[in-house]
C-alpha atoms as an extended CHARMM CRD file, in Angstrom:
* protein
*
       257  EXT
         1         1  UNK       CA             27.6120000000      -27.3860000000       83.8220000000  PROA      1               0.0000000000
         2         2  UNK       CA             30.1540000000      -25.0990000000       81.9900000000  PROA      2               0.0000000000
         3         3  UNK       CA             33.0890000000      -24.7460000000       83.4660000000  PROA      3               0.0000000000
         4         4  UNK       CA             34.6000000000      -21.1810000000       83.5130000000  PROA      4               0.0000000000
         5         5  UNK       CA             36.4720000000      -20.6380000000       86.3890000000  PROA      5               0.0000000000
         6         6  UNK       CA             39.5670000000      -19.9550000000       84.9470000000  PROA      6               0.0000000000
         7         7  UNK       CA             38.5860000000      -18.5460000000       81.4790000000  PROA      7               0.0000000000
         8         8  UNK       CA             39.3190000000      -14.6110000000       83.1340000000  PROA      8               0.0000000000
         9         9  UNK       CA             42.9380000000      -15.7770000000       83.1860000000  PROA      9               0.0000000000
        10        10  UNK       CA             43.4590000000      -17.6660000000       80.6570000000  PROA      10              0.0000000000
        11        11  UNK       CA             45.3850000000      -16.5040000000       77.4900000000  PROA      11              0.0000000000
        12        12  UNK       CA             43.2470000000      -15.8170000000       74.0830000000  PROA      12              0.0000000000
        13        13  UNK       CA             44.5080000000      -17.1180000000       71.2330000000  PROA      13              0.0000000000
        14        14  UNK       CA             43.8380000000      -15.3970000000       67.9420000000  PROA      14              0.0000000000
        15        15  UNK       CA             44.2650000000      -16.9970000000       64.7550000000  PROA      15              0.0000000000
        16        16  UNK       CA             45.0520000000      -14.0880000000       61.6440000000  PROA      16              0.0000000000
        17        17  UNK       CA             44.7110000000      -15.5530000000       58.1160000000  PROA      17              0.0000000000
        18        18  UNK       CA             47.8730000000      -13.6970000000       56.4450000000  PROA      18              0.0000000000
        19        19  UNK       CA             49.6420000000      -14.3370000000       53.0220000000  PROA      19              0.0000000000
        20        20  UNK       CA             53.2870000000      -14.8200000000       52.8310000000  PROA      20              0.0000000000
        21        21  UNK       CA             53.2590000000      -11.7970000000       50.6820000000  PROA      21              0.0000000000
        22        22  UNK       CA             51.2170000000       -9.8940000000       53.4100000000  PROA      22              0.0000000000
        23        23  UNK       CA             54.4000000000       -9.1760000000       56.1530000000  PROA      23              0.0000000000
        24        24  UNK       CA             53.3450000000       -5.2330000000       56.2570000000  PROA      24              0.0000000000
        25        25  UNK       CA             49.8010000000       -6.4600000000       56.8390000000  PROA      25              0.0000000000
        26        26  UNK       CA             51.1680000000       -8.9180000000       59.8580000000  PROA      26              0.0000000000
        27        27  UNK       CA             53.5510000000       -6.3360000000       61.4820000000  PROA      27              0.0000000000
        28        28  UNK       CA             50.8460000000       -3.8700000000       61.9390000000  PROA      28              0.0000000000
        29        29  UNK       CA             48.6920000000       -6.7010000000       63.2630000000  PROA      29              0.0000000000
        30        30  UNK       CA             51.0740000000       -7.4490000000       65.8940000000  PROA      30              0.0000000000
        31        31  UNK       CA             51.2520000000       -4.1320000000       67.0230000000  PROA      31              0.0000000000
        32        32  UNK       CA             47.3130000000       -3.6780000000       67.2830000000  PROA      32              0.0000000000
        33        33  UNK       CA             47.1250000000       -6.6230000000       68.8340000000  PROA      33              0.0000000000
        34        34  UNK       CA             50.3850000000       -6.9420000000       71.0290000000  PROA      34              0.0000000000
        35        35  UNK       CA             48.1600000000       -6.5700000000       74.7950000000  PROA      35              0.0000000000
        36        36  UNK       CA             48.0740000000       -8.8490000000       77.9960000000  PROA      36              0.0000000000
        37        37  UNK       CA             45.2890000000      -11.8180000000       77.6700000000  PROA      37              0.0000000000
        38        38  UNK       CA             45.8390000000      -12.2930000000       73.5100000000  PROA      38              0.0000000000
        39        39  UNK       CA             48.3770000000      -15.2180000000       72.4120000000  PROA      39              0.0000000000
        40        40  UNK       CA             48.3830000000      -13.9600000000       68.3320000000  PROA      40              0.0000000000
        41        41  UNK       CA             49.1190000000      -16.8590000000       66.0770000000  PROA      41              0.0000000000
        42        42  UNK       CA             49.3090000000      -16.5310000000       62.1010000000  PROA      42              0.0000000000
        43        43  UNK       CA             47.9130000000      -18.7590000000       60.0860000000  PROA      43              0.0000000000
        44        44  UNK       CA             49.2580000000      -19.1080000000       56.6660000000  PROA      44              0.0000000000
        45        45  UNK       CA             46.4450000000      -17.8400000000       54.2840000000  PROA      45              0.0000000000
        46        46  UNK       CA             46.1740000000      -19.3910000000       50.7290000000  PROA      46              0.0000000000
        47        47  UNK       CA             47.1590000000      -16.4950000000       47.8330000000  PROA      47              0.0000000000
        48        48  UNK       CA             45.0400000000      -16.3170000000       45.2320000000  PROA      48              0.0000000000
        49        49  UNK       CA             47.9750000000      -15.2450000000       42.4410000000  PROA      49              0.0000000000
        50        50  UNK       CA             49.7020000000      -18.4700000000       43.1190000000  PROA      50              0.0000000000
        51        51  UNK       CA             47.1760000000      -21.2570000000       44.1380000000  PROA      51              0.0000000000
        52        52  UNK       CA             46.5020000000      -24.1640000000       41.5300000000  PROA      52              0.0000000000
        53        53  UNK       CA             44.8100000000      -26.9980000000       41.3050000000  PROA      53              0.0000000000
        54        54  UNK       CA             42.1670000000      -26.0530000000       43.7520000000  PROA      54              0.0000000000
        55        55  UNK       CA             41.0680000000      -29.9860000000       44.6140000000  PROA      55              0.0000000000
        56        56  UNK       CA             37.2410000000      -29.7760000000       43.9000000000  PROA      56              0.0000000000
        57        57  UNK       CA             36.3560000000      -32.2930000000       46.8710000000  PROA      57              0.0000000000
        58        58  UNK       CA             37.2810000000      -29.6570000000       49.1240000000  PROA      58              0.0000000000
        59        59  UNK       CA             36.3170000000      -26.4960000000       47.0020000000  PROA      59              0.0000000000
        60        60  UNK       CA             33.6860000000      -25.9990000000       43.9590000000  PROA      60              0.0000000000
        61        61  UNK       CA             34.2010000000      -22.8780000000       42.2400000000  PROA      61              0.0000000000
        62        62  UNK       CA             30.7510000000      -23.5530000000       40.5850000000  PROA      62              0.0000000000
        63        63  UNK       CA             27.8630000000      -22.0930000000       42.0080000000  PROA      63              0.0000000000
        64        64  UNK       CA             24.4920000000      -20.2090000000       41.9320000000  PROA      64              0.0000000000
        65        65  UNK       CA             23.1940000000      -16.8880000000       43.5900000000  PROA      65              0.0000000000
        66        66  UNK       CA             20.3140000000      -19.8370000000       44.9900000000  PROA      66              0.0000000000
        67        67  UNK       CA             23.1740000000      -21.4820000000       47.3160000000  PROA      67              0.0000000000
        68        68  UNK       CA             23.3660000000      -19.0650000000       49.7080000000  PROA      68              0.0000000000
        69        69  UNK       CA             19.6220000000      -18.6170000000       50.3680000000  PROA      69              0.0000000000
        70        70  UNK       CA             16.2560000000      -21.0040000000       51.1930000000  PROA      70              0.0000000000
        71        71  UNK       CA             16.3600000000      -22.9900000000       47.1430000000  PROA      71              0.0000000000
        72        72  UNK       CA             12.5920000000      -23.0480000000       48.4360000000  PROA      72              0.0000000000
        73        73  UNK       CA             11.5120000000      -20.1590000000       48.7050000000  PROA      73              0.0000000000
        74        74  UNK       CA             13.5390000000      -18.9630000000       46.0050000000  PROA      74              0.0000000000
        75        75  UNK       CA             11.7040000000      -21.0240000000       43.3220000000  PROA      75              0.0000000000
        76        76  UNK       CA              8.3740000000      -20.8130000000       44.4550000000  PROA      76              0.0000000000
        77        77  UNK       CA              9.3080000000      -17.1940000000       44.5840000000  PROA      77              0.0000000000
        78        78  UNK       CA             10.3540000000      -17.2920000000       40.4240000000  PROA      78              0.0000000000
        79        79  UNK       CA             13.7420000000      -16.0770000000       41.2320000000  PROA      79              0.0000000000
        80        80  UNK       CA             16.1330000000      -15.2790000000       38.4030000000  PROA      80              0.0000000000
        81        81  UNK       CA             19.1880000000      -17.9170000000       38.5690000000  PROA      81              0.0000000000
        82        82  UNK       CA             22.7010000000      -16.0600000000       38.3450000000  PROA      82              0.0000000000
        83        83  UNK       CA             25.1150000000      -19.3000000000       37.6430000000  PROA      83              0.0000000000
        84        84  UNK       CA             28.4230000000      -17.8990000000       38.5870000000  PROA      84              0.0000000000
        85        85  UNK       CA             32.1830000000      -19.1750000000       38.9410000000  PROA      85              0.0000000000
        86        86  UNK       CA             34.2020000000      -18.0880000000       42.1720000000  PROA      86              0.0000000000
        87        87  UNK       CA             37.2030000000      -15.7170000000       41.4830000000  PROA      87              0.0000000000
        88        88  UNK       CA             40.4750000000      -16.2260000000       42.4810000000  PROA      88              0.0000000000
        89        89  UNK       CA             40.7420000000      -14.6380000000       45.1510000000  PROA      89              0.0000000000
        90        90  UNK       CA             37.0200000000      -15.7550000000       46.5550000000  PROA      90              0.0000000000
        91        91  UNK       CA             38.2990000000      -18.9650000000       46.2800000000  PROA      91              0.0000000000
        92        92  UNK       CA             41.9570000000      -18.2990000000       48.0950000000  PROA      92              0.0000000000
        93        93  UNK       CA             40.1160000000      -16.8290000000       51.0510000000  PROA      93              0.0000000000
        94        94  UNK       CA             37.8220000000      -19.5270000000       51.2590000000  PROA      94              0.0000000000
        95        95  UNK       CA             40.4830000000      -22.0450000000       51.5670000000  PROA      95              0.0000000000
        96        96  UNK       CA             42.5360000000      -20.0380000000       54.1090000000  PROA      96              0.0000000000
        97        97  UNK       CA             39.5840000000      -19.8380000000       56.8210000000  PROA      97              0.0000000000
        98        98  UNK       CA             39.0020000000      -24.1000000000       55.4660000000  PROA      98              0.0000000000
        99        99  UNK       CA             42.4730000000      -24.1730000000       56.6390000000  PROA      99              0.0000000000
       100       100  UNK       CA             42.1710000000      -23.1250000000       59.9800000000  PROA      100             0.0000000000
       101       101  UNK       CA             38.7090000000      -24.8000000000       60.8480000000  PROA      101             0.0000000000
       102       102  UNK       CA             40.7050000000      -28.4910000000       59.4920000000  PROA      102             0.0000000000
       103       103  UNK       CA             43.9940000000      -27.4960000000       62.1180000000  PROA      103             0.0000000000
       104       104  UNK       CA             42.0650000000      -26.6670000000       64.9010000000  PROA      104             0.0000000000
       105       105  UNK       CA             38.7350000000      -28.5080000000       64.5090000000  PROA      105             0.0000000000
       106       106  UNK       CA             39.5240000000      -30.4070000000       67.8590000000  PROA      106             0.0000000000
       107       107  UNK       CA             39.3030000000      -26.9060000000       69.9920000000  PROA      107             0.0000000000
       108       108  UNK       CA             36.4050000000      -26.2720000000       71.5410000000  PROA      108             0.0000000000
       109       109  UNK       CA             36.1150000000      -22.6900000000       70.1100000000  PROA      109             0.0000000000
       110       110  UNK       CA             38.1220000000      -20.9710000000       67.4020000000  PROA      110             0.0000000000
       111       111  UNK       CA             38.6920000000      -16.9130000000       67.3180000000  PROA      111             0.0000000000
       112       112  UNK       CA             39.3810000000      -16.3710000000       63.4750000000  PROA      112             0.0000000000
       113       113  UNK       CA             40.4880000000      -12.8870000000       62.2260000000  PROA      113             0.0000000000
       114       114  UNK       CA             41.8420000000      -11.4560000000       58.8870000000  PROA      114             0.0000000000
       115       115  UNK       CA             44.8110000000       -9.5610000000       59.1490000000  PROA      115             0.0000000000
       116       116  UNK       CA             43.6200000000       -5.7670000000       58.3300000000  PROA      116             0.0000000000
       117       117  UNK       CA             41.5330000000       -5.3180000000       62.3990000000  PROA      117             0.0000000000
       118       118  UNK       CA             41.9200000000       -3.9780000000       65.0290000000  PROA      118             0.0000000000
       119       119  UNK       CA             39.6930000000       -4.0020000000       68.2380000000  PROA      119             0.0000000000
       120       120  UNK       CA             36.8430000000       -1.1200000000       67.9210000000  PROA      120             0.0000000000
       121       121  UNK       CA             37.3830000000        1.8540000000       69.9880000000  PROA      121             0.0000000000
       122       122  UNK       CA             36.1330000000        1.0100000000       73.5900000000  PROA      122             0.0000000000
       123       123  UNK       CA             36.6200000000       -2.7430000000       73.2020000000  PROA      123             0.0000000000
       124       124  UNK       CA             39.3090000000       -5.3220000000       74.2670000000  PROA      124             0.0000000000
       125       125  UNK       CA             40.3730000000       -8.6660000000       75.6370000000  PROA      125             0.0000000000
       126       126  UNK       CA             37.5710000000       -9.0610000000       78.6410000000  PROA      126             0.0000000000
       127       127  UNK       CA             34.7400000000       -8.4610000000       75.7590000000  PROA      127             0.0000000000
       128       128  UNK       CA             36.3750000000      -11.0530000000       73.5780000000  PROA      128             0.0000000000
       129       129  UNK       CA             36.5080000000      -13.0700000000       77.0170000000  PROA      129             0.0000000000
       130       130  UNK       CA             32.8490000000      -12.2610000000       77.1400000000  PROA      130             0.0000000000
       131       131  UNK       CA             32.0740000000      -13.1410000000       73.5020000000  PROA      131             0.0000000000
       132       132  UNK       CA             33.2440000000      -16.7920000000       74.6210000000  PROA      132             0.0000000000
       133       133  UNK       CA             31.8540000000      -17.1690000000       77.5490000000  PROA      133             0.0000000000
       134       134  UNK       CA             28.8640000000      -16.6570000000       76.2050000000  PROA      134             0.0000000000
       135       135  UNK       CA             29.1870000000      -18.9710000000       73.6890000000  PROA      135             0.0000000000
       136       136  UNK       CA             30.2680000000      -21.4750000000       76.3400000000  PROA      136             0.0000000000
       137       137  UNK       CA             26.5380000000      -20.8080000000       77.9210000000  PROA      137             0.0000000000
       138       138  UNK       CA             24.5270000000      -20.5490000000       74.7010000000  PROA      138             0.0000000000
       139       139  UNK       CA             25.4590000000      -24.0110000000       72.8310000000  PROA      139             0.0000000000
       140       140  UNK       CA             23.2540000000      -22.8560000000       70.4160000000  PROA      140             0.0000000000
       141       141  UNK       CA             25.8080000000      -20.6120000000       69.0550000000  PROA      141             0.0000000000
       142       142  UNK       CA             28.0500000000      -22.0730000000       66.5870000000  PROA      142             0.0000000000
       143       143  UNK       CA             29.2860000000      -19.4130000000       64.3210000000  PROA      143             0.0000000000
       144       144  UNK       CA             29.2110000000      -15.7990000000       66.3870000000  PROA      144             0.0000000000
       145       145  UNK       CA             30.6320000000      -12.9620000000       64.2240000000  PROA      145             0.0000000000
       146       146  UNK       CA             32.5990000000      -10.2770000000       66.0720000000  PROA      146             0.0000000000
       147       147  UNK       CA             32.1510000000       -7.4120000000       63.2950000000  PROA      147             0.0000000000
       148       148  UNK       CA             29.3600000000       -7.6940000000       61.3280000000  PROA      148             0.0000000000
       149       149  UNK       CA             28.9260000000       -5.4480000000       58.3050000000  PROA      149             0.0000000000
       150       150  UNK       CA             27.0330000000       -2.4350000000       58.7740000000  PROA      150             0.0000000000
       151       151  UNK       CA             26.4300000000       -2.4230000000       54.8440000000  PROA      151             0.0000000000
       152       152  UNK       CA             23.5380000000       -4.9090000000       54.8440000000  PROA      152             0.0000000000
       153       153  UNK       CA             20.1330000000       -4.2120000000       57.3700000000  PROA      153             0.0000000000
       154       154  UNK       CA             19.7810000000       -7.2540000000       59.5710000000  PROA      154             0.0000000000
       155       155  UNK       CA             16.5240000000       -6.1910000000       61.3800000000  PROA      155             0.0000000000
       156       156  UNK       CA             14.7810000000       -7.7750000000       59.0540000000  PROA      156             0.0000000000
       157       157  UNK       CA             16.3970000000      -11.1750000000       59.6040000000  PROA      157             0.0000000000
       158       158  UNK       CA             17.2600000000      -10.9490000000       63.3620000000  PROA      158             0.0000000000
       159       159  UNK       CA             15.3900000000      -13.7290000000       65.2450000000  PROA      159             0.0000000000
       160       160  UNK       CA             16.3670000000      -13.2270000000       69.1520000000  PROA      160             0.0000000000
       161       161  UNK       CA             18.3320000000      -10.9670000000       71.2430000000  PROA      161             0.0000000000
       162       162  UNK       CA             20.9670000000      -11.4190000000       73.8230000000  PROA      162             0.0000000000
       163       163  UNK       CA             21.8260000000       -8.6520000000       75.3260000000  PROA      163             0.0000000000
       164       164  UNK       CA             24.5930000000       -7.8850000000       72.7630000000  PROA      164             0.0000000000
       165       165  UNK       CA             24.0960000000      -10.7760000000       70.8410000000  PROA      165             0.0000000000
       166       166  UNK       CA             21.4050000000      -11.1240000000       68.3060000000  PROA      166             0.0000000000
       167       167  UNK       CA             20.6140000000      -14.6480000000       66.2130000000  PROA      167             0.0000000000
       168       168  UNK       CA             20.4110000000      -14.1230000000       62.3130000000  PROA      168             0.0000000000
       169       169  UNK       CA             20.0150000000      -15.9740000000       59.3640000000  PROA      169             0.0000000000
       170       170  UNK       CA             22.8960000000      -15.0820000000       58.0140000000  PROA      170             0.0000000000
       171       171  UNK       CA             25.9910000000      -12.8400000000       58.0800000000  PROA      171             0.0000000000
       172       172  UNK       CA             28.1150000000      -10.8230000000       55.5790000000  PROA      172             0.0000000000
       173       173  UNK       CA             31.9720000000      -11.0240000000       56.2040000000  PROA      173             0.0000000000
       174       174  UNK       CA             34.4740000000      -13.0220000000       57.5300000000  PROA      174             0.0000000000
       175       175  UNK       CA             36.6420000000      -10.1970000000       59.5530000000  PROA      175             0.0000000000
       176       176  UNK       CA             36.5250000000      -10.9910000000       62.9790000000  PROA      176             0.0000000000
       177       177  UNK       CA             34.0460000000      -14.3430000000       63.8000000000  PROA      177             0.0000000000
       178       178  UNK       CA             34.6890000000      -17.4950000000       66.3820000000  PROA      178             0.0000000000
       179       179  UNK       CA             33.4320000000      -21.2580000000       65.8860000000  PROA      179             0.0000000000
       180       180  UNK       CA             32.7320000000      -23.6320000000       68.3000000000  PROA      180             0.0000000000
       181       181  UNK       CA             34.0000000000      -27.3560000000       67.4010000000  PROA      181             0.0000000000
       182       182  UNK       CA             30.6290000000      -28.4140000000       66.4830000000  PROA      182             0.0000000000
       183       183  UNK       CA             30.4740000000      -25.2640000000       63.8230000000  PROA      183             0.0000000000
       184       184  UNK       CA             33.9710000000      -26.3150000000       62.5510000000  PROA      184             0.0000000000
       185       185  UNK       CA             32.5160000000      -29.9870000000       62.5970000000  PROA      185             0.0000000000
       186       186  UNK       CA             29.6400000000      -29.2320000000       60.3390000000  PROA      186             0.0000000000
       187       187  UNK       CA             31.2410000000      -26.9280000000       58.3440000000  PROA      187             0.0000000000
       188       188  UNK       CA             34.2710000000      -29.6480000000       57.6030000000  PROA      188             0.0000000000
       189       189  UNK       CA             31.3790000000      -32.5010000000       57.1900000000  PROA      189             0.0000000000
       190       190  UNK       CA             29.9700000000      -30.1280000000       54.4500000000  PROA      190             0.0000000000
       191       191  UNK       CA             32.4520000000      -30.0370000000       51.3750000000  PROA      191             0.0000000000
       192       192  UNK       CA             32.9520000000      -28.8980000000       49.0850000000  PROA      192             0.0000000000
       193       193  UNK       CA             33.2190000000      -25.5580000000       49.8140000000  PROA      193             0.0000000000
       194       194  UNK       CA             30.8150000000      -23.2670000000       47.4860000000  PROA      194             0.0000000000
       195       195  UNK       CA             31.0680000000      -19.7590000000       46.5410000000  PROA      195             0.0000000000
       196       196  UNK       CA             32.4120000000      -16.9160000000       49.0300000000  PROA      196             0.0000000000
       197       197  UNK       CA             33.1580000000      -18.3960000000       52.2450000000  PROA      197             0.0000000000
       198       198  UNK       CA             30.3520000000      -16.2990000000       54.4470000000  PROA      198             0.0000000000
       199       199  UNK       CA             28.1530000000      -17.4370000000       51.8260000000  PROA      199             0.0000000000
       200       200  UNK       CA             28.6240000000      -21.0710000000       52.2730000000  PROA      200             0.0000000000
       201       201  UNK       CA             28.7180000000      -20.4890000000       56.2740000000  PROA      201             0.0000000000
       202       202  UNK       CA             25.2430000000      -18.9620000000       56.5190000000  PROA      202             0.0000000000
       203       203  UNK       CA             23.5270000000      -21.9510000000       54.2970000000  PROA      203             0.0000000000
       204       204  UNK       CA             25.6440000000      -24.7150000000       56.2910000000  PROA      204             0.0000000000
       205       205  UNK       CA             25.1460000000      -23.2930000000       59.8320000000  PROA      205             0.0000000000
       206       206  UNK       CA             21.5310000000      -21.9020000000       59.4840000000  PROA      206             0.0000000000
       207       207  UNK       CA             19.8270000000      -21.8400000000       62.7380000000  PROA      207             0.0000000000
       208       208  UNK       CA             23.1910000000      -21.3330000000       64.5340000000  PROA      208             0.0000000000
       209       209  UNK       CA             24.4490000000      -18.0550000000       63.4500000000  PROA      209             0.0000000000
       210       210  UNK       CA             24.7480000000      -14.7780000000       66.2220000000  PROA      210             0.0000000000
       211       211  UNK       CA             26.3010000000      -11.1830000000       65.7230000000  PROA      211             0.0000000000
       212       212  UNK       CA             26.9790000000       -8.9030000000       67.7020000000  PROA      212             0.0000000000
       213       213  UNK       CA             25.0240000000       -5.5400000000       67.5410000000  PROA      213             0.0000000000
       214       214  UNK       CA             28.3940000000       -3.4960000000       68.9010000000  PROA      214             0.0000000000
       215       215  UNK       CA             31.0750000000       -4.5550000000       66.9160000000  PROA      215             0.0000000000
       216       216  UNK       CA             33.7390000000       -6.1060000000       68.9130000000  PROA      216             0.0000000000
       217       217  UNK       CA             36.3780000000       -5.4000000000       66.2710000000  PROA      217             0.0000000000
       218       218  UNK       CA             36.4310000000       -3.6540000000       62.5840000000  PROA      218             0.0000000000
       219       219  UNK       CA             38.4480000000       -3.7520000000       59.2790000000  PROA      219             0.0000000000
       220       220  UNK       CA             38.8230000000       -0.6030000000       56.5220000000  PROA      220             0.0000000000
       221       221  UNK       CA             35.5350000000        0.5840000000       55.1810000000  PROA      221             0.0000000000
       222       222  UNK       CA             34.4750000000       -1.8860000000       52.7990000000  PROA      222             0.0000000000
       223       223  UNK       CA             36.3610000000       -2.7350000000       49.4300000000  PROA      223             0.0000000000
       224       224  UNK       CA             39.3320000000       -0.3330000000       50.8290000000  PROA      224             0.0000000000
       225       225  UNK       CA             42.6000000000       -2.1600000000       50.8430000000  PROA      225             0.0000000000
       226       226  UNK       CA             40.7190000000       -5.3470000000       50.4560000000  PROA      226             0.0000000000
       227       227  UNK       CA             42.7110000000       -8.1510000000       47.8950000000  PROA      227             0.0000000000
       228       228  UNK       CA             39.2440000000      -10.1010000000       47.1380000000  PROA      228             0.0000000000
       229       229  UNK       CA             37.4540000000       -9.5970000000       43.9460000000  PROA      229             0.0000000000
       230       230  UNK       CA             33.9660000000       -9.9960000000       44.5880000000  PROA      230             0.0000000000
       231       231  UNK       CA             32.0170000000      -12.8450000000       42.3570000000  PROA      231             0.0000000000
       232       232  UNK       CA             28.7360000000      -10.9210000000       42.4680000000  PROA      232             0.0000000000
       233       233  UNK       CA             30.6860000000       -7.4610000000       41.0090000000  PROA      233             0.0000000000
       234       234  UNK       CA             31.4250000000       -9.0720000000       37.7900000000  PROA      234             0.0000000000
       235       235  UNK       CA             27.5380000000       -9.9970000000       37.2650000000  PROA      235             0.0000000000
       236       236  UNK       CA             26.3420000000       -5.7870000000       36.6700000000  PROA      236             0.0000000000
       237       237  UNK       CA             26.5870000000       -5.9000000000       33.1510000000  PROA      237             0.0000000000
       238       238  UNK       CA             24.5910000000       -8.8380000000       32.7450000000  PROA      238             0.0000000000
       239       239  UNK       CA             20.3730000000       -8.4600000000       32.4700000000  PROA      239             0.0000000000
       240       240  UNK       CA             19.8390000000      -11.8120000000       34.5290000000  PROA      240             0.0000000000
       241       241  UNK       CA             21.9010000000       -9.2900000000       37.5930000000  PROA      241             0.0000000000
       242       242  UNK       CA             19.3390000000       -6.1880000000       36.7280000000  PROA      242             0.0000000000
       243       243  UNK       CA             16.2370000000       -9.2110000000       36.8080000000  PROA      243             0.0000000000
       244       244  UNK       CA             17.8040000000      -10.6150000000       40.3730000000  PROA      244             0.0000000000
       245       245  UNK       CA             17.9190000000       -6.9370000000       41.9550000000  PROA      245             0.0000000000
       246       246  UNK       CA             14.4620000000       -6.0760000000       40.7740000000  PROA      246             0.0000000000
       247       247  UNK       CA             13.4800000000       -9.4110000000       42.3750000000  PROA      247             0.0000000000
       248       248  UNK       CA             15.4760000000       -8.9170000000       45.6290000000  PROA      248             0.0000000000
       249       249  UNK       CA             13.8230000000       -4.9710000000       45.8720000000  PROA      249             0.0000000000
       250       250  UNK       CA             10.4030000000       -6.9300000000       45.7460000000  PROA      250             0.0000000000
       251       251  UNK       CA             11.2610000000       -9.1480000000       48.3320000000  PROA      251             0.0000000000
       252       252  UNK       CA             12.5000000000       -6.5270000000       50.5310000000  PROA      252             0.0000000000
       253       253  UNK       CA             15.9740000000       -8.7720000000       51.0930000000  PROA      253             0.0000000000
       254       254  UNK       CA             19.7760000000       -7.8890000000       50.7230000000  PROA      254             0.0000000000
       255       255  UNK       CA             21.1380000000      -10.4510000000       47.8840000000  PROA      255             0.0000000000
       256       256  UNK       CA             23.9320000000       -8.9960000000       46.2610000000  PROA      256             0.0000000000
       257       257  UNK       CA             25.8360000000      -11.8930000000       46.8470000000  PROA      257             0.0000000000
């Protein structure tokens, strides 16, 4: 049986991936996030400009547009193959959330945020409360993101509903998510890391993956004040991109990335 008798008064605590270089970022993310129930903790993110000698047991900056998807189905399918090479800052950001999974794999679950969110209008500490509680009844969920992107369609890859909860095969965006310590368990057992972080989450944790449908928090519109360089941006000019968007159309799936 879960116990949950105290988790209405117990303290949150939120871990916010920010760069040294980021204190504007972290000031303003005290302030949105300076309310009774939340214990906000920073967690040193890796900076892209700076990092070196990325140690390729942990992270491979190699990797294909087939990692993040069923190999299967993609070759039986005659997908085009994209080979591609993580940028900088792809890589930085994967090894800042790598970082906090490896400090606090022992917790039983793990609220992860970037440092640019805020809670959505309407929402708040009792529906993060929620979001873990029903975690704590679902074991089934190991990776639940709290703002998924309204860019991509999910309908077409929801499996079940929960109320507000709705199982996927795989999510876009690292904003706002929380793990449970068997997510952070497989994730850890599963290095190197590949290609964008979300990426490499929805391949390792298949099966396991929930958003919400009402986001509990959000981030700027997409690409605005964001520091990552997208791999799968640099791949327009090339034909092989045109032949993989032709072939995603087909298939009826998002697979920019």
């Amino acid at each position: 049986a879960v116990q949950m008798s105290n988790l209405w008064d117990e303290k949150v605590s939120v871990y916010a991936v920010n760069m040294d270089r980021s204190k504007d970022r972290w000031s303003t993310l005290k302030k949105n996030f300076n309310v009774s129930g939340i214990i906000l903790k920073r967690a040193p993110g890796v900076d892209g400009t700076t990092a070196k000698d990325v140690d390729p047991k942990i992270y491979d900056v190699n990797y294909s547009n087939y990692y993040g998807f069923e190999y299967k189905h993609l070759k039986e399918q005659h997908a085009p193959i994209l080979k591609r090479v993580s940028s900088k800052s792809e890589t930085a950001c994967s090894l800042s959330h790598y970082g906090v999974w490896k400090r606090h794999e022992a917790d039983p679950y793990t609220v992860i945020i970037e440092d640019d969110v805020k809670f959505a209008e309407g929402m708040g500490v009792a529906d993060l409360r929620q979001a873990i509680l029903d975690m704590k009844t679902n074991p089934n969920i190991e990776w639940l993101n709290l703002s998924p992107s309204s860019s991509v369609n999910y309908l077409k890859h929801i499996r079940e509903r929960y109320g507000n909860i709705q199982q996927t095969d795989f999510v876009t965006g690292t904003t706002a998510y929380i793990l449970s310590q068997r997510g952070k368990y497989k994730l850890l057992n599963a290095l190197p890391l590949k290609g964008p972080v979300d990426v490499h989450m929805s391949k390792i944790l298949r099966g396991h993956i929930y958003r919400l449908e009402k986001k509990l928090m959000k981030h700027p519109p997409w690409g605005v004040g964001s520091m990552i360089s997208h791999t799968f941006s640099q791949d327009y000019s090339k034909p092989e991109f045109t032949k993989w968007i032709k072939w995603c159309k087909k298939q009826k799936i998002h697979c920019n990335s």
